[in-house]
Amino acid sequence: MNRPLRKLRFGTLLLVLFALAAVSACAPRLGVSLAVAPQESVAGGGRWPQFRGPNRDGVSSETGLLKTWAEGGPPLVWKVQGIGTGHSAPSVADGRIYGMSYRGKDEHVWALSESDGKAIWSVRIGPANFAVGPQAHDCRISAKSEPVFSANLSHGLL
């Protein structure tokens, strides 16, 4: 396939993906609600420390996972609300769940206890930044390239 046609197809694919992201961002928001089912894999030492897992491939090395759920799904272990409107994939490591969310016009990074969902720490990292793209939020597509933050996992200090 010639190069201009390949670029056109790739550009069209990106445009379609961004449009789908924008449409999904316009759905009514109910806030973030995390629900956790009892699974030995994460609590037993499994780690999911980044988007798409330890190898960034979306594949878990855990064994003995259920192929189907029982009717009604697994029992709810805990539920948390009020941490904001979510926009990140959670990371799980060392008994904690880490994530990012918006609260009003501010962006926060937080850690929750994996066992009971209680907040361990939460840090405001600044105002929400929609200056550059691509990211879907509040019916807008934009991206955040700066600033980059690095927080201490034990207490969240930047």
Short mmCIF file of C-alpha atoms in Angstrom, two decimals:
data_model
loop_
_atom_site.label_atom_id
_atom_site.label_comp_id
_atom_site.label_asym_id
_atom_site.label_seq_id
_atom_site.Cartn_x
_atom_site.Cartn_y
_atom_site.Cartn_z
CA MET A 1 0.00 0.00 0.00
CA ASN A 2 1.39 3.43 -0.83
CA ARG A 3 2.46 5.74 1.99
CA PRO A 4 -0.12 8.57 1.51
CA LEU A 5 -3.01 6.09 1.59
CA ARG A 6 -1.61 4.42 4.73
CA LYS A 7 -1.31 7.84 6.44
CA LEU A 8 -4.87 8.69 5.42
CA ARG A 9 -6.24 5.43 6.88
CA PHE A 10 -4.27 5.88 10.11
CA GLY A 11 -5.47 9.49 10.41
CA THR A 12 -9.07 8.40 9.82
CA LEU A 13 -8.73 5.69 12.47
CA LEU A 14 -7.40 8.22 15.00
CA LEU A 15 -10.23 10.63 14.20
CA VAL A 16 -12.83 7.89 14.70
CA LEU A 17 -11.25 6.82 18.01
CA PHE A 18 -11.17 10.40 19.31
CA ALA A 19 -14.79 10.95 18.23
CA LEU A 20 -15.86 7.78 20.06
CA ALA A 21 -13.98 8.91 23.15
CA ALA A 22 -15.70 12.30 23.02
CA VAL A 23 -19.14 10.72 22.67
CA SER A 24 -18.51 8.43 25.64
CA ALA A 25 -17.28 11.40 27.68
CA CYS A 26 -20.61 13.16 27.11
CA ALA A 27 -22.59 10.42 28.86
CA PRO A 28 -24.10 11.49 32.18
CA ARG A 29 -21.54 11.12 34.95
CA LEU A 30 -22.50 9.46 38.19
CA GLY A 31 -19.10 9.90 39.83
CA VAL A 32 -16.53 7.22 40.43
CA SER A 33 -17.63 4.08 42.17
CA LEU A 34 -15.18 1.25 42.64
CA ALA A 35 -16.51 -2.20 43.45
CA VAL A 36 -14.19 -5.02 44.41
CA ALA A 37 -14.90 -8.74 44.39
CA PRO A 38 -12.88 -11.07 46.59
CA GLN A 39 -10.09 -12.38 44.42
CA GLU A 40 -7.04 -14.14 45.77
CA SER A 41 -4.95 -13.10 42.78
CA VAL A 42 -4.36 -9.44 43.66
CA ALA A 43 -4.53 -9.82 47.42
CA GLY A 44 -2.26 -12.84 47.19
CA GLY A 45 0.62 -10.85 45.74
CA GLY A 46 -0.46 -10.23 42.14
CA ARG A 47 0.41 -6.79 40.88
CA TRP A 48 -1.20 -4.59 38.23
CA PRO A 49 1.08 -1.58 38.70
CA GLN A 50 0.34 0.25 35.44
CA PHE A 51 -2.11 0.58 32.58
CA ARG A 52 -2.59 -2.83 30.91
CA GLY A 53 -0.70 -4.64 33.67
CA PRO A 54 2.85 -5.56 34.56
CA ASN A 55 3.93 -6.15 30.95
CA ARG A 56 1.68 -3.48 29.39
CA ASP A 57 -0.01 -6.17 27.30
CA GLY A 58 -3.35 -6.58 29.12
CA VAL A 59 -2.50 -10.20 29.98
CA SER A 60 -2.55 -11.57 33.53
CA SER A 61 -0.21 -14.37 34.56
CA GLU A 62 -2.65 -15.49 37.26
CA THR A 63 -4.08 -19.01 37.02
CA GLY A 64 -7.34 -20.51 38.20
CA LEU A 65 -9.40 -17.49 37.12
CA LEU A 66 -13.14 -17.96 36.63
CA LYS A 67 -14.28 -18.47 33.04
CA THR A 68 -17.82 -17.31 33.86
CA TRP A 69 -19.46 -15.42 36.73
CA ALA A 70 -22.17 -16.90 38.91
CA GLU A 71 -25.63 -15.47 38.33
CA GLY A 72 -25.69 -11.98 39.83
CA GLY A 73 -21.89 -11.69 39.74
CA PRO A 74 -19.44 -11.92 42.62
CA PRO A 75 -20.37 -10.56 46.05
CA LEU A 76 -19.57 -6.90 46.65
CA VAL A 77 -16.74 -6.53 49.16
CA TRP A 78 -16.62 -2.73 49.40
CA LYS A 79 -17.68 0.38 47.56
CA VAL A 80 -16.30 3.91 47.64
CA GLN A 81 -17.80 7.14 46.37
CA GLY A 82 -16.75 10.75 46.55
CA ILE A 83 -13.25 10.39 45.17
CA GLY A 84 -14.24 12.35 42.06
CA THR A 85 -14.89 11.77 38.41
CA GLY A 86 -12.45 9.13 37.24
CA HIS A 87 -10.28 9.30 34.20
CA SER A 88 -7.44 6.86 34.84
CA ALA A 89 -6.97 3.13 34.88
CA PRO A 90 -6.27 2.10 38.47
CA SER A 91 -2.94 0.57 39.42
CA VAL A 92 -2.80 -2.12 42.09
CA ALA A 93 0.35 -2.86 44.07
CA ASP A 94 1.31 -3.83 47.60
CA GLY A 95 -2.24 -3.77 48.98
CA ARG A 96 -3.14 -0.38 47.53
CA ILE A 97 -5.16 0.93 44.61
CA TYR A 98 -3.83 4.13 43.02
CA GLY A 99 -5.76 6.42 40.69
CA MET A 100 -6.49 9.93 39.48
CA SER A 101 -9.74 11.87 39.36
CA TYR A 102 -11.29 15.29 39.01
CA ARG A 103 -13.05 16.98 41.91
CA GLY A 104 -14.67 20.14 40.65
CA LYS A 105 -12.00 21.92 38.64
CA ASP A 106 -9.07 20.25 40.40
CA GLU A 107 -7.17 17.09 39.64
CA HIS A 108 -6.26 14.64 42.41
CA VAL A 109 -4.07 11.56 42.81
CA TRP A 110 -5.08 9.10 45.52
CA ALA A 111 -4.42 5.75 47.17
CA LEU A 112 -7.05 3.44 48.64
CA SER A 113 -6.67 0.32 50.74
CA GLU A 114 -7.25 -2.74 48.58
CA SER A 115 -8.83 -4.63 51.48
CA ASP A 116 -11.52 -2.14 52.54
CA GLY A 117 -11.47 0.84 50.13
CA LYS A 118 -10.57 3.35 52.83
CA ALA A 119 -8.60 6.39 51.68
CA ILE A 120 -4.90 6.21 52.57
CA TRP A 121 -4.01 9.56 51.05
CA SER A 122 -5.23 12.04 48.44
CA VAL A 123 -3.25 14.91 46.93
CA ARG A 124 -4.49 17.81 44.81
CA ILE A 125 -2.01 18.13 41.95
CA GLY A 126 -3.46 21.25 40.40
CA PRO A 127 -6.28 22.54 38.27
CA ALA A 128 -7.63 20.32 35.52
CA ASN A 129 -5.69 21.04 32.36
CA PHE A 130 -7.37 20.70 29.00
CA ALA A 131 -4.88 22.78 27.06
CA VAL A 132 -3.69 20.16 24.58
CA GLY A 133 -5.08 16.93 23.10
CA PRO A 134 -5.99 14.08 22.88
CA GLN A 135 -8.16 13.27 25.91
CA ALA A 136 -11.91 12.98 26.28
CA HIS A 137 -13.55 14.68 29.27
CA ASP A 138 -16.60 16.92 29.68
CA CYS A 139 -17.44 16.48 26.00
CA ARG A 140 -14.02 17.82 24.98
CA ILE A 141 -11.03 16.05 23.52
CA SER A 142 -7.69 17.24 24.83
CA ALA A 143 -4.46 15.93 26.37
CA LYS A 144 -2.29 16.79 29.26
CA SER A 145 1.40 16.76 28.54
CA GLU A 146 2.63 18.84 31.48
CA PRO A 147 3.21 19.01 34.32
CA VAL A 148 4.39 15.51 35.15
CA PHE A 149 4.13 14.47 38.79
CA SER A 150 5.86 11.81 40.82
CA ALA A 151 4.40 11.04 44.23
CA ASN A 152 5.76 8.96 47.10
CA LEU A 153 3.48 5.91 47.21
CA SER A 154 3.45 5.70 51.00
CA HIS A 155 2.05 9.18 51.69
CA GLY A 156 1.37 10.84 48.33
CA LEU A 157 3.72 13.77 48.81
CA LEU A 158 4.97 15.13 45.50
#
